[in-house]
mmCIF file of C-alpha atoms in Angstrom:
data_model
loop_
_atom_site.group_PDB
_atom_site.id
_atom_site.type_symbol
_atom_site.label_atom_id
_atom_site.label_comp_id
_atom_site.label_asym_id
_atom_site.label_seq_id
_atom_site.Cartn_x
_atom_site.Cartn_y
_atom_site.Cartn_z
ATOM 1 C CA UNK A 29 140.594 11.568 92.407
ATOM 2 C CA UNK A 30 142.887 14.383 93.354
ATOM 3 C CA UNK A 31 143.936 14.380 97.067
ATOM 4 C CA UNK A 32 142.265 16.964 99.180
ATOM 5 C CA UNK A 33 144.106 20.270 99.345
ATOM 6 C CA UNK A 34 145.491 19.755 102.910
ATOM 7 C CA UNK A 35 146.741 16.540 102.098
ATOM 8 C CA UNK A 36 148.387 17.502 98.694
ATOM 9 C CA UNK A 37 149.904 20.438 100.456
ATOM 10 C CA UNK A 38 151.324 18.183 103.223
ATOM 11 C CA UNK A 39 152.778 15.669 100.882
ATOM 12 C CA UNK A 40 154.483 18.440 98.795
ATOM 13 C CA UNK A 41 156.114 19.772 101.788
ATOM 14 C CA UNK A 42 157.122 16.270 102.952
ATOM 15 C CA UNK A 43 158.658 15.537 99.801
ATOM 16 C CA UNK A 44 160.632 18.853 99.810
ATOM 17 C CA UNK A 45 162.159 18.240 103.099
ATOM 18 C CA UNK A 46 162.961 14.527 102.866
ATOM 19 C CA UNK A 47 164.340 14.204 99.581
ATOM 20 C CA UNK A 48 167.973 15.525 99.155
ATOM 21 C CA UNK A 49 168.771 17.048 95.971
ATOM 22 C CA UNK A 50 171.129 15.140 93.710
ATOM 23 C CA UNK A 51 172.902 18.185 92.455
ATOM 24 C CA UNK A 52 172.375 21.072 94.912
ATOM 25 C CA UNK A 53 171.107 24.219 93.065
ATOM 26 C CA UNK A 54 169.857 22.216 90.020
ATOM 27 C CA UNK A 55 166.169 22.635 89.332
ATOM 28 C CA UNK A 56 164.370 19.521 89.908
ATOM 29 C CA UNK A 57 160.713 18.211 90.822
ATOM 30 C CA UNK A 58 160.297 17.220 94.202
ATOM 31 C CA UNK A 59 157.848 14.406 95.058
ATOM 32 C CA UNK A 60 157.280 12.072 98.116
ATOM 33 C CA UNK A 61 158.817 8.629 98.145
ATOM 34 C CA UNK A 62 156.484 6.121 96.252
ATOM 35 C CA UNK A 63 156.510 3.266 98.600
ATOM 36 C CA UNK A 64 153.633 3.299 101.305
ATOM 37 C CA UNK A 65 155.130 3.070 104.786
ATOM 38 C CA UNK A 66 153.392 0.920 107.636
ATOM 39 C CA UNK A 67 151.094 2.330 109.870
ATOM 40 C CA UNK A 68 150.659 0.366 113.132
ATOM 41 C CA UNK A 69 148.178 1.063 115.984
ATOM 42 C CA UNK A 70 149.273 0.028 119.394
ATOM 43 C CA UNK A 71 146.618 -0.305 122.295
ATOM 44 C CA UNK A 72 146.910 -0.877 126.051
ATOM 45 C CA UNK A 73 144.648 -3.218 127.682
ATOM 46 C CA UNK A 74 145.159 -1.356 131.018
ATOM 47 C CA UNK A 75 146.718 1.732 132.210
ATOM 48 C CA UNK A 76 150.442 1.211 133.028
ATOM 49 C CA UNK A 77 150.990 -1.349 130.419
ATOM 50 C CA UNK A 78 153.776 0.621 128.812
ATOM 51 C CA UNK A 79 151.943 1.265 125.684
ATOM 52 C CA UNK A 80 153.873 4.479 124.929
ATOM 53 C CA UNK A 81 157.187 2.698 125.639
ATOM 54 C CA UNK A 82 156.194 -0.005 123.101
ATOM 55 C CA UNK A 83 155.014 2.438 120.552
ATOM 56 C CA UNK A 84 158.067 4.535 120.656
ATOM 57 C CA UNK A 85 160.461 1.514 120.691
ATOM 58 C CA UNK A 86 158.567 -0.081 117.751
ATOM 59 C CA UNK A 87 158.514 3.222 115.794
ATOM 60 C CA UNK A 88 162.134 3.736 116.357
ATOM 61 C CA UNK A 89 163.078 0.296 115.192
ATOM 62 C CA UNK A 90 160.950 0.949 111.872
ATOM 63 C CA UNK A 91 162.808 3.972 111.397
ATOM 64 C CA UNK A 92 166.103 2.546 111.898
ATOM 65 C CA UNK A 93 165.040 0.091 108.725
ATOM 66 C CA UNK A 94 163.552 2.889 106.660
ATOM 67 C CA UNK A 95 165.446 4.875 103.773
ATOM 68 C CA UNK A 96 164.586 8.103 105.561
ATOM 69 C CA UNK A 97 165.837 7.241 108.704
ATOM 70 C CA UNK A 98 162.852 8.519 110.768
ATOM 71 C CA UNK A 99 159.363 7.567 111.834
ATOM 72 C CA UNK A 100 156.124 9.261 113.156
ATOM 73 C CA UNK A 101 154.205 8.544 116.331
ATOM 74 C CA UNK A 102 150.912 10.266 116.790
ATOM 75 C CA UNK A 103 149.926 10.251 120.258
ATOM 76 C CA UNK A 104 148.339 12.331 122.988
ATOM 77 C CA UNK A 105 150.947 11.382 125.617
ATOM 78 C CA UNK A 106 153.245 13.784 126.919
ATOM 79 C CA UNK A 107 155.814 11.423 128.100
ATOM 80 C CA UNK A 108 159.267 13.080 128.398
ATOM 81 C CA UNK A 109 162.328 12.363 126.109
ATOM 82 C CA UNK A 110 165.715 13.606 125.850
ATOM 83 C CA UNK A 111 165.193 16.498 123.440
ATOM 84 C CA UNK A 112 167.903 15.474 121.081
ATOM 85 C CA UNK A 113 166.923 14.445 117.525
ATOM 86 C CA UNK A 114 168.603 13.218 114.250
ATOM 87 C CA UNK A 115 168.462 15.380 111.361
ATOM 88 C CA UNK A 116 166.068 13.164 109.589
ATOM 89 C CA UNK A 117 163.657 13.349 112.493
ATOM 90 C CA UNK A 118 163.837 17.090 112.514
ATOM 91 C CA UNK A 119 163.088 17.171 108.766
ATOM 92 C CA UNK A 120 160.171 14.918 109.228
ATOM 93 C CA UNK A 121 158.760 16.933 112.066
ATOM 94 C CA UNK A 122 158.879 20.130 109.800
ATOM 95 C CA UNK A 123 157.247 18.307 106.971
ATOM 96 C CA UNK A 124 154.401 16.990 109.056
ATOM 97 C CA UNK A 125 153.835 20.226 110.855
ATOM 98 C CA UNK A 126 151.819 21.109 107.569
ATOM 99 C CA UNK A 127 149.256 18.761 108.424
ATOM 100 C CA UNK A 128 146.222 20.870 109.673
ATOM 101 C CA UNK A 129 146.191 21.200 113.369
ATOM 102 C CA UNK A 130 149.590 19.234 113.924
ATOM 103 C CA UNK A 131 151.888 20.012 116.758
ATOM 104 C CA UNK A 132 155.367 18.106 115.954
ATOM 105 C CA UNK A 133 158.577 17.814 117.747
ATOM 106 C CA UNK A 134 161.501 15.701 117.027
ATOM 107 C CA UNK A 135 162.934 13.286 119.700
ATOM 108 C CA UNK A 136 165.683 10.950 118.640
ATOM 109 C CA UNK A 137 164.675 9.259 115.451
ATOM 110 C CA UNK A 138 161.052 10.062 115.969
ATOM 111 C CA UNK A 139 158.563 12.836 114.963
ATOM 112 C CA UNK A 140 156.059 13.004 117.768
ATOM 113 C CA UNK A 141 152.678 14.320 116.649
ATOM 114 C CA UNK A 142 149.842 15.641 118.758
ATOM 115 C CA UNK A 143 146.638 16.952 117.763
ATOM 116 C CA UNK A 144 145.314 17.116 114.044
ATOM 117 C CA UNK A 145 143.031 14.517 112.534
ATOM 118 C CA UNK A 146 144.003 11.063 112.928
ATOM 119 C CA UNK A 147 142.989 10.233 109.329
ATOM 120 C CA UNK A 148 144.735 13.177 107.811
ATOM 121 C CA UNK A 149 148.043 12.248 109.451
ATOM 122 C CA UNK A 150 147.842 8.690 108.384
ATOM 123 C CA UNK A 151 147.173 9.938 104.676
ATOM 124 C CA UNK A 152 150.010 12.179 104.744
ATOM 125 C CA UNK A 153 152.652 10.205 106.867
ATOM 126 C CA UNK A 154 152.243 6.742 105.211
ATOM 127 C CA UNK A 155 153.741 8.506 102.093
ATOM 128 C CA UNK A 156 156.919 9.584 103.468
ATOM 129 C CA UNK A 157 157.789 7.598 106.812
ATOM 130 C CA UNK A 158 156.489 4.773 109.005
ATOM 131 C CA UNK A 159 153.772 5.728 111.387
ATOM 132 C CA UNK A 160 152.857 4.290 114.817
ATOM 133 C CA UNK A 161 149.533 5.347 116.446
ATOM 134 C CA UNK A 162 149.972 5.327 120.195
ATOM 135 C CA UNK A 163 146.257 4.706 121.090
ATOM 136 C CA UNK A 164 146.606 4.521 124.881
ATOM 137 C CA UNK A 165 144.322 2.273 126.928
ATOM 138 C CA UNK A 166 141.245 4.235 127.259
ATOM 139 C CA UNK A 167 139.588 2.755 124.163
ATOM 140 C CA UNK A 168 140.101 -0.375 122.047
ATOM 141 C CA UNK A 169 139.619 -0.496 118.138
ATOM 142 C CA UNK A 170 137.710 2.715 116.569
ATOM 143 C CA UNK A 171 139.602 4.687 114.064
ATOM 144 C CA UNK A 172 143.281 3.867 114.966
ATOM 145 C CA UNK A 173 142.396 -0.054 114.339
ATOM 146 C CA UNK A 174 140.496 0.867 111.166
ATOM 147 C CA UNK A 175 143.379 2.868 109.746
ATOM 148 C CA UNK A 176 146.065 0.761 110.617
ATOM 149 C CA UNK A 177 147.968 -2.069 108.665
ATOM 150 C CA UNK A 178 148.827 -3.856 111.970
ATOM 151 C CA UNK A 179 147.312 -3.715 115.613
ATOM 152 C CA UNK A 180 149.411 -4.414 118.605
ATOM 153 C CA UNK A 181 147.780 -4.968 121.968
ATOM 154 C CA UNK A 182 149.856 -4.377 125.214
ATOM 155 C CA UNK A 183 149.222 -6.088 128.470
ATOM 156 C CA UNK A 184 151.437 -7.192 131.611
ATOM 157 C CA UNK A 185 151.442 -10.160 133.593
ATOM 158 C CA UNK A 186 149.388 -8.300 135.969
ATOM 159 C CA UNK A 187 146.450 -7.876 133.632
ATOM 160 C CA UNK A 188 143.701 -10.485 133.759
ATOM 161 C CA UNK A 189 144.587 -12.902 130.760
ATOM 162 C CA UNK A 190 140.893 -13.316 129.588
ATOM 163 C CA UNK A 191 141.179 -9.626 128.452
ATOM 164 C CA UNK A 192 143.571 -10.598 125.715
ATOM 165 C CA UNK A 193 140.875 -12.947 124.402
ATOM 166 C CA UNK A 194 138.116 -10.453 124.466
ATOM 167 C CA UNK A 195 140.437 -7.844 122.793
ATOM 168 C CA UNK A 196 141.394 -10.435 120.152
ATOM 169 C CA UNK A 197 137.547 -11.318 119.515
ATOM 170 C CA UNK A 198 136.473 -7.674 119.505
ATOM 171 C CA UNK A 199 139.167 -6.659 116.880
ATOM 172 C CA UNK A 200 138.432 -9.682 114.861
ATOM 173 C CA UNK A 201 134.912 -8.291 114.376
ATOM 174 C CA UNK A 202 136.720 -5.369 112.677
ATOM 175 C CA UNK A 203 138.624 -7.831 110.501
ATOM 176 C CA UNK A 204 141.984 -7.192 112.450
ATOM 177 C CA UNK A 205 144.058 -9.765 113.816
ATOM 178 C CA UNK A 206 146.003 -8.275 116.483
ATOM 179 C CA UNK A 207 149.564 -9.150 117.945
ATOM 180 C CA UNK A 208 149.060 -9.552 121.607
ATOM 181 C CA UNK A 209 152.118 -8.373 123.457
ATOM 182 C CA UNK A 210 152.838 -9.268 127.148
ATOM 183 C CA UNK A 211 155.194 -6.249 128.380
ATOM 184 C CA UNK A 212 157.574 -6.224 131.500
ATOM 185 C CA UNK A 213 157.997 -9.928 131.750
ATOM 186 C CA UNK A 214 160.809 -10.647 134.586
ATOM 187 C CA UNK A 215 162.959 -13.595 134.355
ATOM 188 C CA UNK A 216 162.441 -14.219 137.959
ATOM 189 C CA UNK A 217 158.463 -13.990 137.724
ATOM 190 C CA UNK A 218 157.434 -15.956 134.524
ATOM 191 C CA UNK A 219 153.954 -15.303 133.291
ATOM 192 C CA UNK A 220 150.981 -17.412 134.019
ATOM 193 C CA UNK A 221 150.327 -20.504 131.580
ATOM 194 C CA UNK A 222 147.077 -18.421 130.767
ATOM 195 C CA UNK A 223 149.043 -15.754 129.439
ATOM 196 C CA UNK A 224 151.525 -17.773 127.558
ATOM 197 C CA UNK A 225 148.649 -19.307 125.663
ATOM 198 C CA UNK A 226 147.391 -15.900 124.659
ATOM 199 C CA UNK A 227 150.380 -13.702 124.025
ATOM 200 C CA UNK A 228 151.978 -13.727 120.570
ATOM 201 C CA UNK A 229 154.960 -11.788 121.672
ATOM 202 C CA UNK A 230 156.726 -11.464 125.108
ATOM 203 C CA UNK A 231 158.932 -8.142 125.968
ATOM 204 C CA UNK A 232 161.212 -8.333 128.928
ATOM 205 C CA UNK A 233 161.407 -5.674 131.800
ATOM 206 C CA UNK A 234 164.138 -3.254 130.913
ATOM 207 C CA UNK A 235 164.237 0.252 132.618
ATOM 208 C CA UNK A 236 167.144 1.240 130.155
ATOM 209 C CA UNK A 237 165.142 0.123 127.221
ATOM 210 C CA UNK A 238 162.144 2.161 128.293
ATOM 211 C CA UNK A 239 164.265 5.304 128.586
ATOM 212 C CA UNK A 240 165.835 4.697 125.167
ATOM 213 C CA UNK A 241 162.482 4.182 123.665
ATOM 214 C CA UNK A 242 160.938 7.332 125.193
ATOM 215 C CA UNK A 243 163.848 9.291 123.803
ATOM 216 C CA UNK A 244 163.088 7.829 120.119
ATOM 217 C CA UNK A 245 166.036 5.712 120.193
ATOM 218 C CA UNK A 246 166.107 1.955 119.269
ATOM 219 C CA UNK A 247 166.517 -0.102 122.604
ATOM 220 C CA UNK A 248 169.512 -2.445 123.028
ATOM 221 C CA UNK A 249 169.853 -5.900 124.677
ATOM 222 C CA UNK A 250 167.133 -8.550 125.195
ATOM 223 C CA UNK A 251 164.478 -5.778 124.878
ATOM 224 C CA UNK A 252 165.892 -4.332 121.609
ATOM 225 C CA UNK A 253 165.929 -7.913 120.146
ATOM 226 C CA UNK A 254 162.441 -8.613 121.159
ATOM 227 C CA UNK A 255 161.251 -5.284 119.687
ATOM 228 C CA UNK A 256 162.978 -5.845 116.330
ATOM 229 C CA UNK A 257 161.097 -9.324 116.505
ATOM 230 C CA UNK A 258 157.964 -7.398 117.018
ATOM 231 C CA UNK A 259 158.905 -5.163 113.906
ATOM 232 C CA UNK A 260 159.414 -8.232 111.812
ATOM 233 C CA UNK A 261 156.141 -9.560 112.649
ATOM 234 C CA UNK A 262 154.558 -6.156 111.755
ATOM 235 C CA UNK A 263 156.284 -6.152 108.491
ATOM 236 C CA UNK A 264 156.077 -9.609 107.565
ATOM 237 C CA UNK A 265 152.101 -9.694 107.775
ATOM 238 C CA UNK A 266 151.734 -6.380 105.461
#
């Protein structure tokens, strides 16, 4: 079945921006890369869990690993970031701006997308670059979980541990096995045993790492290594 016209147009534009010509000036057919990229939905169990930081950090790490060198993040968050972007991220932002209703901007390695139908964004982006859906903390599941290949649920030690089990059970009814992430863990204040039993992944507190993530750059140090391991989990279960 042919792709809907808006999707086909966006994919054609994406291919034109993201594929460099082997011999400049020579006529050739431009198509989007064939391999489907990962789509990950990130949810927060409560406000202030650092959902946007985790989403952008994960996206930046996936961008670093991808041949295109960029990734997209669909979000309603207006979290600031240093307005410096790689050429790959700028090309991706221009390409995905072709999606109807999309407002895009390039930050670091990332193309941040606001607006547009989420399903359209997923259909277009998965053909050209990794995509992370920053789904916030107002709702769990729904379209983001249904569209994503992997689901990440973010909490902090201050959140009631039982919510982790509730979220896992709820997403399990959607045939989704989430990766439960415990964020902002301090060495001087280890999480409770209840959280250790529920969390599949732990991210250490790192203000510098958070700033790099918000600016679309992959974090360094302990936080960066933990994010890389989270990306391994997401890619390994596809």
